[in-house]
Amino acid sequence: MIRQKPADRKGAYDRIGLSGRFALLSLALLLAVTALAWTAARESGQRQAAVFAKQLAIERAGSVAALAAGTLSRDPYGAERAAQSAAALFPTSAGALVGPGGETLAVWGDSEALLRGAPIHVPIGEGDHVLGQVRLAVPTTAATGALSGASAIFVAQMAALLALAIAVMGVMVRGVTRPLQRLTQFAQQMSAHSMGSKIDIRSGDEIGTLAQSFNAMLGRLDESMRSVQQLAFIDSVTGFPNQERLRGEIDGTIDRCRENGAMAGLAVISFDRLSRTVETLGRTGGEELVLALSQRLATAVAGADATVRLTESRDNPAILAKISDNEFAVLLPSLADEGNFERFVQLICAPFGRPFEHRETRVVLGCNAGAVSLPGDGAEADLALRHGRMALAAARSASQPMRFFTPSLDRAAIERLTLEREMRVAIEANQFRAHFQPKVCLRTGRIIGAEALARWNRPDGIAVGPVRFIPLAEEAGMIGPIAEAVLRDACWKAAGWLREGLDMSVAVNVSAIQLGDDRFPALVRRLLEQSGLKPSALELEITESVAMDDPERAMRMVGPLRELGVRFAIDDFGTGHSSLAALTRLPFDVLKIDQSFVRCLSTDKQSVSIIETILALAVSLNFESVAEGVETELEAEFLRRRGCPIAQGYHYGKPMPPLEFLATLRAAEERRAQRIAL
Ligand code: C2E
Ligand code: MG
Ligand code: MG
């Protein structure tokens, strides 16, 4: 036999609820009261029966005594006869006739009954004429167990009354427990489903009040839950799911794909210049722009869903999420193939070639995307997002609209992490220094200045070029100390050359991040003061793309330093998208012709015309021009003839450490002095 566990019994007890418990209690009460009434009635019946039996016995004993007195007065030996007559008269009684001396004269009936209990003694005869005694047993057994009719009726009445009381109480209790049951059921529903509904109990009593409070509490709870969910899972500006929510969707999609062998896709999308533009527009303006952008993106996603994913999209639409300040993501829960995916991403990026008209300004926000095939390239959400971001970074650095994730990107990311770690150590060890490349006056051949170029002088003796570490330093937020080290080197060295009587200027490159840092002008001022370099001997180079990206900011930054006397150059000119209007407004002094045009001079006629046009433009805008990447005398000759005043390139010297540069400078000065002497 399986014994029920106590916990189960308790569970069963709990499950029967309040009404069940009341019914059980009532039943137990009914049984107990009936038993009590039964016992009481039984005892009173017994007592009445005993009294009645004794009375009967006394009466009988009296009759027997009278009978015996008659018989014995006539015949002193007639006791036997008298006993027989008594036995015949009262066949249910037992008794004995006892002589005056206590001797038993005759016995009838059950003599044992005489010995049990206390028999009735009645004298035979009267006064002095006593002939003996009648002893008669009291018939107690006859009364035992007998319940009088009156008692039975009493018990029945009691039970009926009690049953009625219980029934009335039951109805009353049900009136209380029913709303409570409904409250309980409602609470269960709430915990299982939503908290949106309300309980409909309109009684005016405490339970009605309780139900109303319950409804009010639910309303407030529902509201708080909603706002908590909003905060936790929804982006506040766009109303799109945020990264947290997207993670759950990605995991669900990956599981489904695994179950039915399907393919899905995730694209992480970012917009060039978005953070900076939002920052410039301020909070409200920035949010408006992000909202407009997200609406354009949502329309593009719906369009791409309809054209590329066709019918599936209706059941399984693409999910658009905002996963960081500058990043959106699109999850395609089902896809036919990678080609399909690529087409989808191209379609959603396409509308961002068009400028945004925002508060009377036109903003062009280029769009890049990193695509990940699921579940192949992302076994779970975090990995999928990480790979999407890697592909996005690769697309951005290659200036491509989109890139698919490949395992080689992962390897590159690990290498980058290693490099980043090494760079942090190198900054501490002051391994970032400036090398100097001569700038030459094409007319006189004199070195008139130098460009300071960052080098990472590793302890193994290798000088790493900036192309490897500057972009990473910018991304990892380490450009500040590196740029400061180069600028400090440049100022101190140039001040030293000037003190030696060498009339030289020094050019230093400024990154987009530095240009965006409001502390930059103060840093330049401080280093100029500390080194003692005159401001006019310092030239700051800003690449054309950075300057044109945000001309207003460039102007704000350049203005005060230029007033101090610092000169400004537009680096790599010809590769960006300068508008003539912006160019005339920007307070620059120098145009540095990008080396790609110089390198193609002998092979590409177009480069010839471009250089001629830039030189003409520089003259008309009153800019000085510098040609970069001059490697041959032929190129130098061409530039000289076209009136280019300054050249820089391997033809005159590669970037070199300060001491080597100083030696080169002195040697050149000596040669010049000798030429003049001759
Ligand atoms: P950039 O400012 O346009 O510098 C000119 C680059 O062309 C330098 O490369 C220089 O070594 C190279 N170069 C000069 N003449 C010739 C030539 O005749 N032929 C060839 N093939 N190359 C020549 P580098 O030093 O590798 O610097 C690359 C870029 O890194 C620089 O381009 C500049 O944009 C950036 N950079 C360098 N130093 C710094 C720095 O301190 N801060 C910042 N923000 N960027 C820097
Ligand atoms: Mg430069
Ligand atoms: Mg350049």
XYZ file of C-alpha atoms and ligand atoms in Angstrom:
726
model
C 0.000 0.000 0.000
C 1.290 3.405 -0.858
C 1.110 5.708 2.066
C 0.289 9.291 1.301
C 3.033 11.650 2.323
C 2.124 14.231 4.990
C 3.081 17.003 2.576
C 0.613 15.582 0.039
C -2.091 15.435 2.650
C -1.403 19.045 3.516
C -1.502 19.877 -0.175
C -4.875 18.125 -0.491
C -6.110 20.003 2.576
C -4.955 23.281 1.053
C -6.580 22.440 -2.245
C -10.082 21.914 -0.836
C -10.203 25.638 -0.101
C -12.185 27.598 2.452
C -15.634 26.198 1.507
C -14.377 22.625 1.624
C -12.802 23.214 4.994
C -16.041 24.731 6.270
C -18.042 21.720 4.979
C -15.652 19.300 6.707
C -15.817 21.274 9.933
C -19.635 21.389 9.789
C -19.831 17.630 9.242
C -17.513 16.981 12.190
C -19.589 19.363 14.333
C -22.841 17.674 13.305
C -21.468 14.244 14.160
C -20.070 15.409 17.508
C -23.282 17.168 18.559
C -25.435 14.195 17.478
C -23.174 11.828 19.459
C -23.359 14.070 22.525
C -27.149 14.351 22.279
C -27.366 10.591 21.780
C -25.244 9.898 24.862
C -27.149 12.423 26.985
C -30.498 11.024 25.869
C -29.292 7.498 26.431
C -28.145 8.207 29.966
C -31.381 10.000 30.876
C -33.378 7.051 29.385
C -31.375 4.641 31.485
C -31.916 6.694 34.593
C -35.719 6.875 33.972
C -35.870 3.152 33.229
C -34.004 2.338 36.462
C -36.411 4.455 38.533
C -39.344 2.889 36.733
C -37.966 -0.646 37.322
C -37.413 0.021 41.006
C -40.911 1.397 41.324
C -42.222 -1.668 39.551
C -40.158 -3.932 41.755
C -41.475 -2.210 44.924
C -45.058 -2.532 43.694
C -44.549 -6.151 42.775
C -42.754 -6.861 46.044
C -45.776 -5.284 47.851
C -48.191 -7.499 45.938
C -46.040 -10.579 46.607
C -45.831 -9.619 50.326
C -49.627 -9.289 50.496
C -50.029 -12.600 48.668
C -47.462 -14.311 50.924
C -49.029 -12.776 54.055
C -52.407 -14.277 53.094
C -50.921 -17.653 52.324
C -48.526 -17.803 55.332
C -51.240 -16.585 57.798
C -53.346 -19.483 56.713
C -50.495 -21.962 56.394
C -47.105 -21.201 58.047
C -45.528 -23.718 55.637
C -47.245 -22.371 52.597
C -44.155 -20.339 51.533
C -43.501 -22.581 48.498
C -47.029 -22.034 47.304
C -46.841 -18.335 47.843
C -43.559 -18.314 45.797
C -45.195 -20.312 42.990
C -48.125 -17.877 42.949
C -45.680 -14.890 42.793
C -43.724 -16.549 39.970
C -46.966 -17.197 38.084
C -48.151 -13.642 38.728
C -44.882 -11.927 37.780
C -43.040 -14.361 35.513
C -40.284 -11.778 34.707
C -39.366 -11.176 38.363
C -36.996 -13.107 40.564
C -37.490 -13.165 44.290
C -37.332 -14.996 47.594
C -39.473 -15.370 50.739
C -37.397 -15.017 53.886
C -38.542 -16.149 57.342
C -38.494 -13.887 60.447
C -35.072 -15.266 61.410
C -33.623 -14.491 58.015
C -33.871 -18.056 56.680
C -34.876 -18.456 53.027
C -38.296 -20.053 52.809
C -38.748 -20.172 49.051
C -37.081 -18.792 45.868
C -38.434 -18.230 42.376
C -37.148 -16.914 39.110
C -33.433 -16.287 38.417
C -31.831 -16.600 41.850
C -28.584 -15.138 40.380
C -30.450 -11.887 39.790
C -31.073 -11.669 43.515
C -27.386 -11.822 44.236
C -26.567 -9.079 41.621
C -27.527 -5.569 42.603
C -29.524 -4.639 45.696
C -32.910 -6.454 45.944
C -36.046 -4.778 47.364
C -36.990 -5.900 50.887
C -40.675 -5.694 51.804
C -42.015 -7.082 55.151
C -44.752 -9.719 55.075
C -47.514 -8.838 57.578
C -47.944 -5.687 59.612
C -46.880 -4.273 63.003
C -45.910 -6.987 65.496
C -47.282 -9.592 63.190
C -44.348 -9.868 60.779
C -44.182 -13.284 59.115
C -40.994 -12.625 57.156
C -39.755 -10.628 54.126
C -40.136 -10.604 50.386
C -36.881 -10.001 48.550
C -37.343 -9.005 44.986
C -34.650 -8.409 42.394
C -34.857 -5.083 40.571
C -35.049 -5.861 36.811
C -32.195 -3.442 35.748
C -31.259 -5.274 32.504
C -34.582 -4.624 30.970
C -33.945 -0.852 31.004
C -30.351 -0.926 29.640
C -29.982 0.373 26.051
C -33.544 1.490 25.926
C -33.968 4.969 24.577
C -37.173 6.517 25.292
C -39.267 7.811 22.433
C -39.105 11.320 23.865
C -35.312 11.240 23.917
C -35.144 9.963 20.324
C -37.347 12.834 19.207
C -35.139 15.227 21.198
C -32.021 13.889 19.461
C -33.659 14.142 16.053
C -34.775 17.716 16.774
C -31.303 18.670 17.941
C -29.719 17.182 14.816
C -32.261 18.875 12.538
C -31.738 22.229 14.254
C -28.009 21.866 13.977
C -28.259 20.877 10.308
C -30.421 23.940 9.666
C -27.951 26.196 11.500
C -25.110 24.728 9.496
C -26.998 25.218 6.241
C -27.695 28.886 7.101
C -24.083 29.389 8.112
C -23.018 27.628 4.917
C -25.000 30.100 2.814
C -23.476 33.000 4.761
C -19.975 31.601 4.522
C -20.472 30.979 0.828
C -21.395 34.637 0.469
C -18.002 35.472 1.941
C -15.931 32.799 0.292
C -17.295 33.174 -3.239
C -15.896 36.675 -3.779
C -12.727 35.528 -2.045
C -12.545 32.583 -4.457
C -13.031 34.939 -7.356
C -10.292 37.193 -5.999
C -8.048 34.151 -5.689
C -8.843 32.954 -9.221
C -8.283 36.448 -10.506
C -4.923 36.715 -8.742
C -3.983 33.345 -10.267
C -4.997 34.577 -13.711
C -2.965 37.711 -13.189
C 0.118 35.813 -12.210
C -0.290 33.492 -15.190
C -1.192 36.040 -17.845
C -1.292 39.791 -17.924
C -2.215 42.459 -15.451
C -4.228 44.419 -17.942
C -7.714 43.196 -16.852
C -9.764 44.167 -13.787
C -11.773 42.115 -11.310
C -15.533 42.768 -11.424
C -16.767 42.598 -7.797
C -19.122 45.427 -6.979
C -20.327 44.514 -3.492
C -20.366 47.408 -1.055
C -18.732 45.456 1.772
C -15.109 44.965 2.765
C -14.587 42.487 -0.057
C -15.826 45.034 -2.589
C -13.379 47.560 -1.119
C -10.664 44.927 -1.220
C -11.452 44.231 -4.897
C -11.329 47.951 -5.697
C -7.995 48.345 -3.928
C -6.841 45.254 -5.761
C -7.831 46.813 -9.097
C -6.150 50.099 -8.235
C -3.011 48.286 -7.118
C -3.006 46.226 -10.326
C -3.405 49.338 -12.398
C -0.389 50.938 -10.759
C 1.605 47.717 -10.917
C 0.745 47.339 -14.584
C 1.889 50.885 -15.240
C 5.169 50.394 -13.385
C 5.757 47.065 -15.128
C 5.160 48.723 -18.452
C 7.608 51.529 -17.723
C 10.178 49.069 -16.345
C 9.823 47.027 -19.518
C 10.093 50.181 -21.605
C 13.277 51.144 -19.832
C 14.715 47.662 -19.904
C 13.874 46.608 -23.432
C 12.871 49.592 -25.561
C 15.006 52.413 -26.869
C 13.480 55.619 -25.512
C 13.996 57.771 -28.611
C 13.074 55.428 -31.458
C 10.731 53.024 -29.641
C 12.691 50.156 -31.225
C 13.766 47.111 -29.201
C 17.121 47.705 -27.560
C 20.166 45.437 -27.496
C 18.895 43.473 -24.481
C 15.639 42.607 -26.203
C 17.381 41.885 -29.512
C 19.663 39.408 -27.749
C 16.619 37.336 -26.766
C 15.261 37.468 -30.332
C 18.625 36.411 -31.776
C 18.874 33.444 -29.402
C 15.303 32.392 -30.275
C 16.077 32.674 -33.999
C 19.281 30.642 -33.650
C 17.379 27.873 -31.807
C 14.659 27.766 -34.487
C 17.260 27.671 -37.269
C 18.990 24.744 -35.577
C 15.714 22.858 -35.227
C 14.685 23.146 -38.870
C 18.061 23.630 -40.559
C 17.134 27.153 -41.746
C 19.311 30.239 -42.184
C 18.923 33.681 -40.662
C 20.912 36.918 -40.769
C 21.955 39.769 -38.539
C 23.188 43.122 -39.814
C 24.764 45.732 -37.540
C 24.444 49.181 -39.072
C 26.158 52.431 -38.170
C 26.066 55.919 -39.599
C 29.105 58.073 -40.257
C 29.203 61.278 -38.341
C 25.973 60.491 -36.480
C 27.385 60.901 -32.958
C 29.100 64.128 -33.857
C 26.080 65.549 -35.664
C 23.791 64.654 -32.746
C 26.237 66.301 -30.369
C 26.272 69.453 -32.489
C 22.476 69.623 -32.741
C 21.965 69.401 -28.989
C 19.610 67.052 -27.173
C 16.268 67.860 -28.827
C 17.666 68.412 -32.286
C 19.786 65.283 -31.995
C 16.799 63.182 -30.950
C 14.748 64.549 -33.828
C 17.485 63.567 -36.238
C 17.783 60.063 -34.756
C 14.002 59.678 -34.993
C 13.946 60.778 -38.651
C 16.811 58.427 -39.362
C 15.117 55.497 -37.627
C 11.906 56.120 -39.573
C 13.800 56.104 -42.842
C 15.506 52.897 -41.757
C 12.196 51.270 -40.773
C 10.698 52.139 -44.169
C 13.765 50.737 -45.907
C 13.578 47.516 -43.872
C 9.868 47.069 -44.651
C 10.579 47.673 -48.349
C 13.487 45.229 -48.386
C 11.384 42.697 -46.490
C 8.719 42.901 -49.168
C 11.099 42.740 -52.140
C 13.721 40.301 -50.949
C 12.112 38.063 -48.368
C 8.699 37.991 -50.084
C 6.041 35.904 -48.364
C 8.049 34.807 -45.361
C 8.293 38.336 -44.120
C 4.594 38.487 -43.396
C 4.793 35.695 -40.824
C 8.281 36.384 -39.739
C 9.134 40.060 -40.244
C 12.598 41.525 -39.874
C 13.261 42.989 -36.418
C 14.826 46.422 -36.260
C 16.621 47.385 -33.045
C 18.681 50.279 -31.745
C 21.647 48.729 -29.995
C 23.806 51.736 -29.086
C 24.027 55.497 -29.626
C 25.336 55.057 -33.131
C 24.295 51.512 -34.015
C 21.136 49.844 -35.269
C 20.679 46.159 -36.000
C 18.345 44.219 -38.262
C 17.564 40.589 -37.539
C 16.216 38.561 -40.459
C 14.618 35.507 -38.836
C 14.659 33.503 -42.085
C 16.593 33.787 -45.316
C 16.940 31.850 -48.537
C 20.727 32.337 -48.929
C 23.630 34.765 -48.415
C 22.981 36.442 -51.770
C 19.510 37.213 -50.550
C 20.978 38.648 -47.362
C 23.452 40.858 -49.234
C 20.685 42.250 -51.420
C 18.581 42.959 -48.325
C 21.371 44.905 -46.616
C 22.170 46.863 -49.771
C 18.531 47.879 -50.032
C 18.338 49.122 -46.455
C 21.588 51.122 -46.734
C 20.680 52.682 -50.093
C 18.373 55.485 -48.811
C 21.160 56.925 -46.675
C 23.057 58.222 -49.692
C 20.382 60.957 -49.779
C 20.951 63.889 -47.401
C 18.648 64.621 -44.472
C 17.020 68.008 -44.443
C 17.162 68.788 -40.764
C 16.337 72.216 -39.333
C 17.346 73.958 -42.530
C 20.644 72.104 -42.675
C 21.464 69.229 -44.946
C 23.142 66.299 -43.270
C 24.603 63.420 -45.239
C 24.977 60.334 -43.078
C 26.810 57.564 -44.863
C 25.814 54.089 -43.825
C 27.914 50.946 -43.257
C 26.800 47.465 -42.326
C 28.420 44.328 -40.927
C 26.531 41.138 -41.806
C 26.559 37.807 -39.964
C 24.976 34.559 -41.178
C 23.169 32.684 -38.421
C 23.619 30.237 -36.891
C 26.902 29.522 -38.774
C 28.812 32.655 -37.735
C 27.131 33.263 -34.407
C 26.315 30.359 -32.112
C 24.603 32.677 -29.661
C 23.453 36.290 -29.461
C 26.553 37.885 -27.912
C 28.858 36.215 -30.401
C 26.577 37.141 -33.315
C 26.572 40.796 -32.221
C 30.337 40.792 -31.678
C 30.910 39.341 -35.147
C 28.452 41.824 -36.646
C 30.408 44.680 -35.078
C 33.703 43.268 -36.347
C 32.325 43.031 -39.883
C 31.009 46.587 -39.521
C 34.412 47.876 -38.391
C 36.025 46.107 -41.340
C 33.492 47.662 -43.741
C 34.113 51.124 -42.295
C 37.874 50.937 -42.391
C 37.747 49.673 -46.004
C 35.146 52.373 -46.831
C 32.799 49.672 -48.113
C 29.038 49.830 -47.632
C 28.935 46.301 -46.165
C 31.100 43.362 -45.173
C 30.212 39.800 -44.232
C 31.837 38.377 -41.129
C 34.640 35.898 -41.830
C 36.787 34.035 -39.272
C 39.834 36.031 -40.466
C 38.189 39.151 -39.024
C 38.165 37.411 -35.670
C 41.894 36.741 -35.953
C 42.484 40.366 -36.920
C 40.473 41.426 -33.876
C 42.677 39.320 -31.595
C 45.777 40.856 -33.172
C 44.301 44.287 -32.615
C 43.657 43.503 -28.985
C 47.277 42.431 -28.560
C 48.451 45.605 -30.277
C 46.174 47.699 -28.094
C 47.647 46.144 -24.956
C 51.186 46.751 -26.203
C 50.339 50.335 -27.081
C 49.169 51.067 -23.559
C 52.523 49.872 -22.237
C 54.337 51.859 -24.959
C 52.565 55.096 -23.979
C 53.750 54.624 -20.387
C 57.274 53.919 -21.629
C 57.238 57.059 -23.826
C 57.916 55.034 -26.972
C 55.831 57.269 -29.245
C 58.049 59.952 -30.721
C 58.221 62.230 -33.736
C 60.344 61.604 -36.800
C 60.922 64.498 -39.168
C 60.660 64.667 -42.944
C 62.173 67.686 -44.700
C 60.088 70.184 -46.623
C 62.056 71.907 -49.355
C 61.674 75.220 -51.164
C 61.529 74.224 -54.833
C 63.022 77.504 -55.990
C 66.086 77.550 -53.701
C 66.373 73.867 -52.745
C 66.612 74.895 -49.071
C 65.031 72.864 -46.295
C 62.548 75.320 -44.917
C 60.735 73.067 -42.521
C 59.754 69.554 -41.532
C 56.682 67.456 -41.042
C 56.623 65.631 -37.720
C 55.370 62.092 -38.224
C 54.541 59.763 -35.362
C 56.683 56.671 -34.874
C 56.438 53.899 -32.316
C 60.028 53.207 -31.355
C 59.724 49.664 -30.078
C 62.393 48.297 -27.723
C 63.374 45.756 -30.424
C 64.609 48.702 -32.521
C 61.740 48.629 -35.043
C 60.017 51.975 -35.685
C 56.348 51.216 -36.403
C 54.587 53.600 -38.827
C 51.454 55.533 -37.874
C 49.198 53.782 -40.401
C 49.287 50.718 -38.146
C 48.597 52.375 -34.854
C 46.917 55.785 -35.366
C 43.474 54.412 -36.420
C 43.578 51.885 -33.570
C 44.700 54.554 -31.107
C 41.768 56.714 -32.239
C 39.289 53.877 -31.810
C 40.672 52.801 -28.446
C 40.754 56.362 -27.116
C 44.565 56.435 -26.911
C 45.246 59.069 -29.556
C 45.390 61.847 -26.957
C 48.668 60.887 -25.234
C 50.271 59.795 -28.524
C 49.386 63.015 -30.334
C 50.540 65.045 -27.327
C 53.899 63.237 -27.344
C 54.410 64.008 -31.050
C 53.321 67.628 -30.659
C 55.627 68.100 -27.658
C 58.556 66.557 -29.545
C 57.854 68.753 -32.561
C 57.631 71.983 -30.540
C 60.777 71.283 -28.479
C 62.852 70.199 -31.466
C 61.778 73.090 -33.690
C 62.443 75.556 -30.845
C 65.946 74.020 -30.560
C 66.599 74.408 -34.311
C 65.490 78.014 -34.154
C 67.815 78.633 -31.234
C 70.623 77.236 -33.407
C 69.780 79.866 -35.973
C 68.090 77.471 -38.346
C 64.973 79.259 -39.558
C 62.545 76.354 -39.661
C 58.882 75.606 -39.246
C 57.385 72.324 -38.138
C 54.122 70.747 -39.272
C 52.153 68.401 -37.046
C 49.160 66.244 -38.017
C 45.907 66.670 -36.090
C 43.372 63.841 -35.986
C 39.593 64.164 -36.129
C 39.360 63.156 -32.478
C 41.768 65.916 -31.431
C 39.813 68.392 -33.488
C 36.668 67.349 -31.640
C 38.304 67.856 -28.234
C 37.670 71.326 -26.830
C 40.852 71.089 -24.750
C 43.038 70.908 -27.861
C 43.672 74.684 -28.341
C 44.736 74.978 -24.701
C 47.143 72.051 -25.137
C 48.766 73.705 -28.174
C 49.078 76.990 -26.328
C 50.648 75.290 -23.303
C 53.205 73.360 -25.377
C 54.138 76.482 -27.330
C 54.735 78.332 -24.084
C 56.670 75.502 -22.467
C 58.931 74.913 -25.470
C 59.355 78.591 -26.331
C 58.474 77.967 -29.985
C 56.996 80.979 -31.739
C 53.437 80.172 -32.902
C 54.176 81.137 -36.509
C 56.756 78.316 -36.666
C 54.048 75.738 -35.987
C 51.768 74.447 -38.715
C 48.876 72.119 -37.913
C 47.724 69.747 -40.665
C 44.120 68.643 -40.836
C 43.123 66.189 -43.561
C 40.669 67.486 -46.115
C 38.039 64.869 -45.233
C 38.149 65.767 -41.521
C 38.023 69.505 -42.222
C 35.095 69.184 -44.638
C 33.248 66.718 -42.449
C 32.381 69.469 -40.028
C 33.645 72.826 -41.313
C 31.925 74.710 -38.486
C 33.801 72.780 -35.834
C 37.068 73.099 -37.762
C 36.540 76.843 -37.870
C 35.784 77.043 -34.150
C 38.971 75.160 -33.344
C 41.217 76.838 -35.889
C 40.098 80.425 -35.220
C 41.660 81.136 -31.800
C 44.921 79.317 -32.559
C 45.264 81.091 -35.882
C 44.808 84.400 -34.117
C 47.784 83.379 -31.997
C 49.822 82.991 -35.183
C 49.690 79.210 -35.677
C 49.347 78.251 -39.360
C 46.939 75.639 -40.673
C 47.254 73.280 -43.624
C 44.682 71.114 -45.413
C 46.400 67.747 -45.754
C 45.885 65.219 -48.567
C 44.045 67.821 -50.607
C 42.194 66.466 -53.649
C 41.024 63.245 -52.007
C 38.159 64.690 -49.960
C 35.016 66.396 -51.116
C 35.742 70.048 -50.548
C 33.060 72.451 -51.516
C 34.444 75.685 -52.853
C 32.180 77.607 -50.502
C 33.594 75.815 -47.455
C 37.126 76.161 -48.749
C 36.906 79.925 -49.057
C 35.428 80.223 -45.581
C 37.978 78.002 -43.815
C 40.809 80.077 -42.341
C 43.641 77.890 -43.704
C 47.073 78.889 -44.987
C 48.394 75.863 -46.839
C 47.069 73.275 -49.310
C 49.028 70.010 -49.269
C 48.526 68.260 -52.601
C 47.947 64.576 -51.990
C 50.850 62.376 -52.961
C 48.655 60.101 -55.102
C 48.519 62.831 -57.821
C 52.263 63.442 -57.689
C 52.971 59.724 -57.969
C 50.893 59.446 -61.144
C 52.340 62.524 -62.829
C 54.317 60.599 -65.427
C 51.570 58.123 -66.229
C 48.274 59.900 -65.812
C 47.332 63.040 -67.686
C 44.424 63.652 -65.361
C 46.800 63.946 -62.399
C 48.683 66.639 -64.304
C 45.479 68.653 -64.773
C 44.430 68.078 -61.153
C 47.762 69.356 -59.834
C 47.591 72.367 -62.166
C 44.041 73.113 -61.006
C 44.949 72.800 -57.303
C 47.945 75.090 -57.776
C 45.752 77.665 -59.553
C 43.120 77.364 -56.828
C 45.747 77.863 -54.125
C 46.969 81.041 -55.804
C 43.471 82.441 -56.208
C 42.505 81.630 -52.607
C 45.810 82.911 -51.339
C 46.965 79.541 -49.997
C 50.539 78.348 -50.010
C 50.844 74.937 -51.708
C 52.984 71.967 -50.774
C 53.342 68.901 -52.975
C 53.715 65.635 -51.054
C 55.348 62.376 -52.145
C 57.936 63.811 -54.503
C 60.277 60.944 -55.268
C 62.088 62.026 -58.413
C 63.800 65.106 -59.816
C 61.408 64.848 -62.771
C 58.435 65.326 -60.514
C 60.237 68.154 -58.717
C 60.995 69.822 -62.016
C 57.389 69.570 -63.147
C 56.135 71.133 -59.921
C 58.764 73.874 -59.995
C 57.696 74.815 -63.532
C 54.033 74.954 -62.509
C 54.941 77.364 -59.729
C 54.565 74.976 -56.754
C 56.660 76.615 -54.021
C 57.309 73.717 -51.617
C 57.847 69.956 -51.994
C 58.175 67.056 -49.606
C 59.077 63.471 -50.390
C 61.670 60.724 -50.443
C 63.552 62.674 -53.110
C 64.593 65.063 -50.347
C 64.565 62.698 -47.441
C 62.462 60.124 -45.635
C 61.055 60.818 -42.162
C 64.028 60.460 -39.792
C 64.796 60.619 -36.060
C 65.522 64.149 -34.735
C 69.303 63.788 -34.559
C 69.536 62.446 -38.081
C 67.270 65.221 -39.285
C 69.449 67.830 -37.574
C 72.540 66.350 -39.198
C 70.793 66.432 -42.606
C 69.801 70.035 -41.972
C 73.319 71.098 -40.997
C 74.826 69.306 -43.977
C 72.353 71.019 -46.319
C 73.123 74.401 -44.761
C 76.836 73.798 -45.141
C 76.429 72.839 -48.789
C 74.393 75.979 -49.333
C 76.999 78.136 -47.582
C 79.721 76.594 -49.737
C 77.684 77.285 -52.886
C 77.198 80.910 -51.869
C 80.945 81.206 -51.075
C 81.813 79.926 -54.512
P 50.535 62.489 -44.093
O 50.367 63.508 -43.041
O 49.982 62.775 -45.421
O 52.059 62.177 -44.150
C 52.728 61.858 -45.290
C 52.956 60.421 -45.393
O 53.557 60.129 -46.621
C 53.947 59.917 -44.341
O 53.658 58.596 -44.083
C 55.251 59.964 -45.085
O 56.237 59.093 -44.582
C 54.807 59.515 -46.462
N 55.681 60.030 -47.512
C 56.297 61.205 -47.568
N 56.994 61.310 -48.719
C 56.780 60.173 -49.397
C 57.220 59.682 -50.681
O 57.955 60.319 -51.391
N 56.772 58.475 -51.073
C 55.948 57.721 -50.283
N 55.550 56.546 -50.725
N 55.500 58.150 -49.069
C 55.923 59.360 -48.646
P 53.551 58.108 -42.616
O 54.623 58.657 -41.781
O 53.419 56.640 -42.734
O 52.218 58.762 -42.147
C 51.053 58.389 -42.701
C 49.931 59.237 -42.212
O 49.738 59.037 -40.828
C 50.182 60.694 -42.322
O 49.913 61.120 -43.617
C 49.254 61.294 -41.346
O 47.997 61.394 -41.881
C 49.239 60.215 -40.282
N 50.093 60.661 -39.186
C 51.425 60.614 -39.072
N 51.806 61.120 -37.891
C 50.693 61.526 -37.253
C 50.439 62.163 -35.997
O 51.325 62.483 -35.199
N 49.149 62.425 -35.681
C 48.162 62.122 -36.554
N 46.916 62.393 -36.187
N 48.342 61.522 -37.724
C 49.606 61.237 -38.081
Mg 50.476 65.327 -42.908
Mg 49.395 63.962 -46.548
